[in-house]
Structures are given as structure tokens and as C-alpha cells.
Amino acid sequence: MNAPLAELVGTMILVLLGDGVVANVVLKQTKGHNSGWIVITTGWALAVTVAVYCTASISGAHLNPAVTLAKACLGQLPWIDVPAYMAAQVVGAFLGAVLVWLAYLPHWKVTEDTGSKLAVFATSPAIRHTASNLICEIIGTMMLVVGSLAVLSPANLDPSTGFADGFGPVLVGVIVWAIGLSLGGPTGYAINPARDLGPRLAHFLLPISGKGGSDWGYAWIPIVGPLVGGAAGAAVYTLLWGLEKV
């Protein structure tokens, strides 16, 4: 499997399990209906962990255009590879969302609320305020990038046990869990342009009963915010790593 294909498959797994837990919580007549935010954030954390384990040895398990951008800014990925990685991530996210739609096929019709149906696929703000929503996505993604890079930094790698190598995906999942619990309230913590754009496209294109609109007016925020946050995270990590070496 080449790296872009691994990114496609990994992001598909990420969205299948991540959007899947949202579907389980918000759609009517599921076993997990109304089980709450803790279940959603935990499900997303586990989704990240599984997806990273599946693809880390092949592509580095970016699974997120913001992470890919950060890696390129740090010189850890050639810029020429960036478009292929990002395209694969969006396609993988789209396919993962289609699988969620199929898995919960009978539940769309019995769920009347259009907002709940969209929430399975894409993020939306609790309070719609453009500047605040954008800032929240920037901060959340910056923490994702800094935390993820730090987990696998040479300083945190125990050469005798390979701690970060073996447990890195779990720790990345913990970072995502922490972001969801602490910073997810304002916007639903997209922190990943592919995770929002691919499923939003799926929501737009799929024949979902009574689905309502796909909220394209908001869609640029979970794209631009995470990309800015990814670049900012790379800058912060570079500063910290540089100070550590002085």
C-alpha cells in the first residue's frame, strides 16, 4: 500500500468510527441514542487511535490536511506530496461517511431533526459567531499538532522500550479526547478539514430522507481554521524544540 492510499483508508476508518459514534448518539431508535457528549468524544478518540495504528507505519498516519501541512512546514514531508495526501484524506472521509449512512440506513427516516442528521456528517457551532468559531478551530488544531508532534519527538522516545512507537497512537487518541472534552463545545471540534468537508459532501450528495441543507455558509471555517492552526502548531513546536536544544 502506498502512502496516499494508506491516508485514504486511514481517514475512511477515522470517519467511519467517528461519525459512527455521532450517529449512534443523535439518531433515533439506536442503542446509543442520547448517550451524550462523553460517548461522542470517547468514540472519536478511539477512532483516531485505531486509524493511526492502521496506517502509521505506511504513511505516518496524518489523516488530516492540517497535520500534513504542519509536517510539510517542518520539512518532514516533501511539499510535492502534499496535494496527494490531502486529496486522499478528503476522499477517504467521504467514503467513511457513506459507510456510516449505510450502517444506519433505517434510522435516517425515523429521525425528524435535520440538524441531528447533519451533525452525523459535519460540525456546526453552538453559537454562530464567525470570528469566535474560527479562533476556536485554530486553537484546537494547534493543540492537536503540538501534542501529536511532541508525543513522537526524540525527547519522548525511550530507546529501550520504544514507548512512543508502540503507544503513540493511543496518546494521540488521548490528545483528541482532551481537545473534545475541553475545547469541543463551541464548534464541535472539527480540527480536520477532511473530516468535515468529505462527510459534508456526502451529506449533500446522499439520498438521506428529510436531510435539510448542508450549511455550506459555515463550511469554510472547519477548513481554514484547522489549516491555520496546523501551521501555527508547527511554528510553536519548532520554537519549543529549538529552545529544548539550546
XYZ file of C-alpha atoms in Angstrom:
246
model
C 0.000 0.000 0.000
C 1.428 3.404 -0.925
C 1.204 6.427 1.333
C -1.768 8.255 -0.281
C -3.781 5.027 -0.349
C -2.962 4.483 3.324
C -4.150 8.023 4.040
C -7.389 7.299 2.182
C -8.030 4.061 4.089
C -6.975 5.534 7.425
C -9.195 8.589 7.068
C -12.064 6.344 5.981
C -11.645 4.316 9.181
C -11.390 7.512 11.223
C -14.655 8.901 9.855
C -16.466 5.557 9.856
C -15.872 5.152 13.595
C -16.003 8.869 14.448
C -19.146 9.809 12.550
C -20.495 6.397 13.509
C -20.474 7.241 17.212
C -22.247 10.535 16.484
C -24.906 8.647 14.527
C -25.327 6.213 17.409
C -25.918 9.085 19.836
C -28.073 11.507 17.830
C -30.180 9.346 15.515
C -33.487 7.983 16.795
C -34.050 4.373 17.864
C -30.379 3.421 18.064
C -28.954 1.503 21.029
C -26.894 4.551 21.994
C -29.488 7.287 21.486
C -28.985 10.292 23.783
C -25.923 8.771 25.472
C -24.219 12.157 25.391
C -21.069 14.138 24.744
C -18.759 11.866 26.742
C -19.644 8.960 24.452
C -19.057 11.074 21.347
C -15.670 12.386 22.472
C -14.577 8.931 23.608
C -15.697 7.379 20.339
C -13.740 9.935 18.323
C -10.639 9.400 20.462
C -10.815 5.654 19.893
C -11.465 6.213 16.178
C -8.258 8.235 15.913
C -6.311 5.585 17.828
C -7.478 2.732 15.592
C -6.910 4.686 12.377
C -3.407 5.759 13.418
C -2.433 2.207 14.349
C -3.649 1.005 10.950
C -1.596 3.446 8.887
C 1.275 4.898 10.934
C 3.884 2.533 9.511
C 2.854 3.267 5.917
C 2.108 6.966 5.607
C 2.807 8.394 9.039
C -0.949 8.478 9.709
C -1.583 12.161 9.082
C -5.294 11.557 8.311
C -5.756 15.306 8.400
C -4.722 18.070 5.945
C -3.752 20.283 8.885
C -1.261 17.662 10.079
C 0.026 17.202 6.535
C 0.545 20.968 6.241
C 2.353 21.038 9.589
C 4.631 18.162 8.550
C 5.463 19.953 5.295
C 6.201 23.192 7.157
C 8.587 21.265 9.403
C 10.337 19.636 6.461
C 9.059 16.170 7.441
C 7.100 15.755 4.197
C 8.059 16.980 0.702
C 5.708 19.727 -0.476
C 5.194 17.835 -3.728
C 3.431 15.067 -1.753
C 1.010 17.420 -0.004
C -1.741 17.544 -2.680
C -1.905 13.737 -2.969
C -2.107 13.329 0.817
C -4.839 15.948 1.177
C -6.901 14.647 -1.743
C -6.696 11.101 -0.363
C -7.816 12.311 3.057
C -10.898 14.079 1.675
C -11.873 11.064 -0.455
C -11.348 8.720 2.485
C -13.509 10.909 4.714
C -16.237 10.939 2.075
C -16.179 7.139 1.811
C -16.232 6.748 5.584
C -19.327 8.940 5.761
C -21.041 6.861 3.074
C -20.389 3.736 5.149
C -21.945 5.405 8.198
C -25.008 6.261 6.124
C -25.314 2.630 5.074
C -24.756 1.293 8.595
C -27.588 3.439 9.986
C -29.834 3.254 6.935
C -33.220 2.752 8.690
C -32.551 5.462 11.266
C -32.467 8.478 8.952
C -36.162 8.217 8.182
C -37.236 7.980 11.823
C -35.093 10.967 12.843
C -37.055 14.144 12.191
C -34.482 16.748 13.198
C -32.417 17.893 10.216
C -29.721 19.326 12.480
C -29.123 15.930 14.053
C -28.730 14.357 10.634
C -26.193 16.972 9.560
C -24.343 16.599 12.879
C -23.539 12.995 11.982
C -21.572 14.239 8.980
C -20.276 17.730 9.714
C -19.638 20.181 12.518
C -21.646 23.266 13.394
C -21.242 25.948 16.063
C -23.175 26.038 19.317
C -23.291 29.829 18.945
C -22.779 31.087 15.406
C -20.099 33.750 15.653
C -17.637 33.737 12.781
C -14.558 35.146 14.499
C -15.003 33.092 17.668
C -15.735 29.889 15.738
C -12.637 30.386 13.596
C -10.438 31.107 16.625
C -11.713 28.004 18.409
C -10.825 25.775 15.442
C -7.378 27.375 15.188
C -6.649 26.815 18.890
C -7.944 23.233 18.883
C -5.923 22.254 15.827
C -2.806 23.953 17.137
C -3.074 21.818 20.276
C -3.599 18.696 18.174
C -0.468 19.365 16.123
C 1.763 20.393 19.027
C 0.611 17.467 21.145
C 0.916 14.898 18.377
C 4.389 16.070 17.373
C 5.545 16.122 20.989
C 4.352 12.561 21.604
C 6.662 11.275 18.884
C 9.527 13.693 19.467
C 13.003 12.232 20.089
C 12.940 13.574 23.656
C 9.876 11.469 24.457
C 11.085 8.309 22.740
C 12.539 5.760 25.141
C 15.081 3.818 23.068
C 14.963 0.881 25.476
C 11.211 0.346 25.235
C 10.117 2.156 22.067
C 7.388 3.707 24.219
C 6.270 6.388 21.798
C 6.478 3.986 18.875
C 4.139 1.462 20.444
C 1.861 3.747 22.430
C 1.994 6.831 20.213
C -1.400 6.161 18.577
C -3.031 5.744 21.996
C -1.544 9.024 23.170
C -2.688 10.804 20.011
C -6.173 9.475 20.779
C -5.886 10.884 24.298
C -4.945 14.268 22.845
C -8.041 14.231 20.625
C -10.146 13.159 23.613
C -8.789 16.056 25.683
C -9.474 18.537 22.890
C -13.028 17.266 22.511
C -13.751 17.460 26.233
C -12.086 20.826 26.804
C -12.412 22.738 23.531
C -15.124 20.915 21.598
C -18.121 22.783 22.998
C -18.112 25.906 20.794
C -17.753 24.300 17.340
C -17.808 20.513 17.694
C -14.008 20.413 17.171
C -13.568 19.586 13.503
C -9.783 20.205 13.841
C -9.508 18.446 10.470
C -10.632 19.906 7.117
C -11.057 16.461 5.510
C -13.113 15.148 8.424
C -15.627 17.952 7.859
C -15.504 18.538 4.092
C -15.672 14.916 2.927
C -18.690 13.980 5.077
C -20.402 17.299 4.333
C -20.131 16.445 0.635
C -21.585 13.022 1.430
C -24.499 14.665 3.264
C -25.067 16.911 0.255
C -24.998 14.078 -2.293
C -26.584 11.119 -0.500
C -30.345 10.471 -0.686
C -30.921 10.976 3.048
C -34.579 11.202 3.971
C -35.514 14.731 5.117
C -31.904 15.774 5.459
C -32.224 19.552 5.070
C -29.344 21.786 3.963
C -25.614 21.080 4.313
C -24.783 24.522 5.799
C -22.192 25.482 3.206
C -22.085 29.007 4.603
C -20.266 27.675 7.666
C -18.191 25.036 5.857
C -15.161 27.266 5.241
C -14.470 27.657 8.976
C -13.602 23.977 9.652
C -11.331 24.151 6.602
C -9.491 27.447 7.097
C -9.346 27.288 10.903
C -7.588 23.901 11.101
C -5.160 24.792 8.303
C -4.142 27.975 10.109
C -3.976 26.031 13.365
C -1.808 23.372 11.746
C 0.712 25.928 10.533
C 0.640 27.667 13.927
C 1.181 24.333 15.664
C 4.243 23.658 13.530
C 5.618 27.082 14.470
C 5.003 26.536 18.183
C 6.567 23.077 18.078
C 9.616 24.443 16.257
C 10.021 27.122 18.927
C 9.752 24.601 21.781
C 12.059 22.093 20.113
C 14.599 24.814 19.385
C 14.576 26.024 22.980
C 14.928 22.435 24.194
C 18.109 22.020 22.148
C 19.754 25.258 23.364
